[in-house]
Amino acid sequence: MRTILLAHVKRIVIKIGSTVITNGAGLDLKQIENLCSDVQQLRQRGYEVVLVSSGAVAAGKGDLGISGRPQTIPLKQAAAAIGQSRLMGAYKDALRPHGLKAAQVLLTRDDLANRRRYLNARNTLMTLLEYGIVPIINENDTVVVDEIRFGDNDNLSAMATNLVEAQLLVVLSDVDGLYDCDPRLHQEARMISEVARITPEIEALAGGEGSDLGTGGMATKVNAARRATLYGAGTAIINGRTPHNLLHLFDGHELGTYFLPAIDPMAARKHWIAFTKKPRGKLFLDDGARRAVAESGKSLLPSGIRSIDGSFDRGDAVRLCDLDGQEFAKGVTNYTSAELTRILGRKTSEIEGILGYKYGDEIVHRDNLVLRT
Ligand code: GLU
């Protein structure tokens, strides 16, 4: 079953959690060596591999005399600054005996939310792959503040899957997969081997705390799986501490939890609008407009907009809400908030008369609009 699902896979994003490659003393070099040997095997089998690796904070905090989790953001950032080069050094050393070279790619959410920078990052990654280099992505922890953070590397790995157009995301964690109840509390907990659709019930199973080292618990992993599968990539969550589990997965062993790709995946651009672009405001639509957009696949025209919230520019993302404030879609607006306050509720034929110009009839074109799933 698994081998059939993997049959169309060419490019893989592998997310490596902090707990997989560190121990109490810092980086676990043996684990990194094992992983790099698996990466080489995968490449020999013809797969292209992109790594998203955590571990910078865990590798650097010892130099600051910190044993638990760094308590402040500056401390975390300082630890990452120390640990990131150490992390890359460890990967370089572990890849070298296999004739492989590594490249460091540090990203913030802001980089990917800006379409030009997104395409730039994509070109860089594609070029690295073309030249046979192993890109190793991490969040650019030293410069991020809350507004531009991915938040956790699970999320970053889902964004990277879209960015490099991979067909598979493998999340290596210190747990075996998703269980039907918390295995730390219930002996009878059973692993869920396959998830066809991420329902609210599945999301509820994933609720709970993460580890001390990384940011993510199971909830962020399932959320990453949701984003990756909606883009059309299957997602496997497996235990990365078990040596060579990665290869076992590709050998067709039924391990971990596998989330099937969506049957009707979103195009890369729509996925980017839905998950990467940060919304700057809200448009509240009357019921007719809501139905036209949500049920008939129409573009949004000014007549159905009752009110707006926020200050945004042309090209920004906005949330589309019903009159109760329920968000049902997200899209890119063709008009600024200042322009919209003047033309909302009016007919398209009136736009030019009111503003003195017009960019088009649509406030949000259907091609730039994604319904909430
Ligand atoms: N970027 C962080 C690091 O390298 C980890 C964030 C996470 O694990 O989610 O240490």
mmCIF file with all atom_site columns, N, CA and C in Angstrom, residues 280-282 284 308-312 336-338 341:
data_model
loop_
_atom_site.group_PDB
_atom_site.id
_atom_site.type_symbol
_atom_site.label_atom_id
_atom_site.label_alt_id
_atom_site.label_comp_id
_atom_site.label_asym_id
_atom_site.label_entity_id
_atom_site.label_seq_id
_atom_site.pdbx_PDB_ins_code
_atom_site.Cartn_x
_atom_site.Cartn_y
_atom_site.Cartn_z
_atom_site.occupancy
_atom_site.B_iso_or_equiv
_atom_site.pdbx_formal_charge
_atom_site.auth_seq_id
_atom_site.auth_comp_id
_atom_site.auth_asym_id
_atom_site.auth_atom_id
_atom_site.pdbx_PDB_model_num
ATOM 1  N N  . ARG A 1 280 ? -4.462  41.314 5.837  1.00 0.00 ? 280 ARG A N  1
ATOM 2  C CA . ARG A 1 280 ? -4.304  42.661 6.401  1.00 0.00 ? 280 ARG A CA 1
ATOM 3  C C  . ARG A 1 280 ? -5.637  43.280 6.790  1.00 0.00 ? 280 ARG A C  1
ATOM 4  N N  . GLY A 1 281 ? -6.727  42.657 6.402  1.00 0.00 ? 281 GLY A N  1
ATOM 5  C CA . GLY A 1 281 ? -8.014  43.264 6.728  1.00 0.00 ? 281 GLY A CA 1
ATOM 6  C C  . GLY A 1 281 ? -9.151  42.300 6.471  1.00 0.00 ? 281 GLY A C  1
ATOM 7  N N  . LYS A 1 282 ? -10.379 42.805 6.683  1.00 0.00 ? 282 LYS A N  1
ATOM 8  C CA . LYS A 1 282 ? -11.558 41.949 6.505  1.00 0.00 ? 282 LYS A CA 1
ATOM 9  C C  . LYS A 1 282 ? -12.589 42.667 5.656  1.00 0.00 ? 282 LYS A C  1
ATOM 10 N N  . PHE A 1 284 ? -16.712 42.393 4.915  1.00 0.00 ? 284 PHE A N  1
ATOM 11 C CA . PHE A 1 284 ? -17.944 41.745 5.378  1.00 0.00 ? 284 PHE A CA 1
ATOM 12 C C  . PHE A 1 284 ? -18.958 41.777 4.240  1.00 0.00 ? 284 PHE A C  1
ATOM 13 N N  . ILE A 1 308 ? -15.922 47.186 5.751  1.00 0.00 ? 308 ILE A N  1
ATOM 14 C CA . ILE A 1 308 ? -14.563 46.642 5.760  1.00 0.00 ? 308 ILE A CA 1
ATOM 15 C C  . ILE A 1 308 ? -13.891 46.972 7.085  1.00 0.00 ? 308 ILE A C  1
ATOM 16 N N  . ASP A 1 309 ? -12.806 46.281 7.323  1.00 0.00 ? 309 ASP A N  1
ATOM 17 C CA . ASP A 1 309 ? -12.070 46.499 8.564  1.00 0.00 ? 309 ASP A CA 1
ATOM 18 C C  . ASP A 1 309 ? -10.579 46.421 8.232  1.00 0.00 ? 309 ASP A C  1
ATOM 19 N N  . GLY A 1 310 ? -9.785  47.328 8.762  1.00 0.00 ? 310 GLY A N  1
ATOM 20 C CA . GLY A 1 310 ? -8.343  47.262 8.536  1.00 0.00 ? 310 GLY A CA 1
ATOM 21 C C  . GLY A 1 310 ? -7.896  48.240 7.465  1.00 0.00 ? 310 GLY A C  1
ATOM 22 N N  . SER A 1 311 ? -6.583  48.401 7.386  1.00 0.00 ? 311 SER A N  1
ATOM 23 C CA . SER A 1 311 ? -6.021  49.300 6.399  1.00 0.00 ? 311 SER A CA 1
ATOM 24 C C  . SER A 1 311 ? -5.102  48.464 5.511  1.00 0.00 ? 311 SER A C  1
ATOM 25 N N  . PHE A 1 312 ? -5.445  48.388 4.236  1.00 0.00 ? 312 PHE A N  1
ATOM 26 C CA . PHE A 1 312 ? -4.668  47.508 3.353  1.00 0.00 ? 312 PHE A CA 1
ATOM 27 C C  . PHE A 1 312 ? -4.465  48.141 1.990  1.00 0.00 ? 312 PHE A C  1
ATOM 28 N N  . THR A 1 336 ? -7.473  49.277 -2.595 1.00 0.00 ? 336 THR A N  1
ATOM 29 C CA . THR A 1 336 ? -7.014  49.585 -1.238 1.00 0.00 ? 336 THR A CA 1
ATOM 30 C C  . THR A 1 336 ? -8.232  49.760 -0.324 1.00 0.00 ? 336 THR A C  1
ATOM 31 N N  . SER A 1 337 ? -7.973  49.775 0.985  1.00 0.00 ? 337 SER A N  1
ATOM 32 C CA . SER A 1 337 ? -9.082  49.972 1.928  1.00 0.00 ? 337 SER A CA 1
ATOM 33 C C  . SER A 1 337 ? -9.694  51.367 1.726  1.00 0.00 ? 337 SER A C  1
ATOM 34 N N  . ALA A 1 338 ? -8.852  52.366 1.421  1.00 0.00 ? 338 ALA A N  1
ATOM 35 C CA . ALA A 1 338 ? -9.370  53.725 1.214  1.00 0.00 ? 338 ALA A CA 1
ATOM 36 C C  . ALA A 1 338 ? -10.308 53.765 0.007  1.00 0.00 ? 338 ALA A C  1
ATOM 37 N N  . THR A 1 341 ? -13.707 51.920 0.810  1.00 0.00 ? 341 THR A N  1
ATOM 38 C CA . THR A 1 341 ? -14.719 52.622 1.608  1.00 0.00 ? 341 THR A CA 1
ATOM 39 C C  . THR A 1 341 ? -15.591 53.500 0.709  1.00 0.00 ? 341 THR A C  1
#
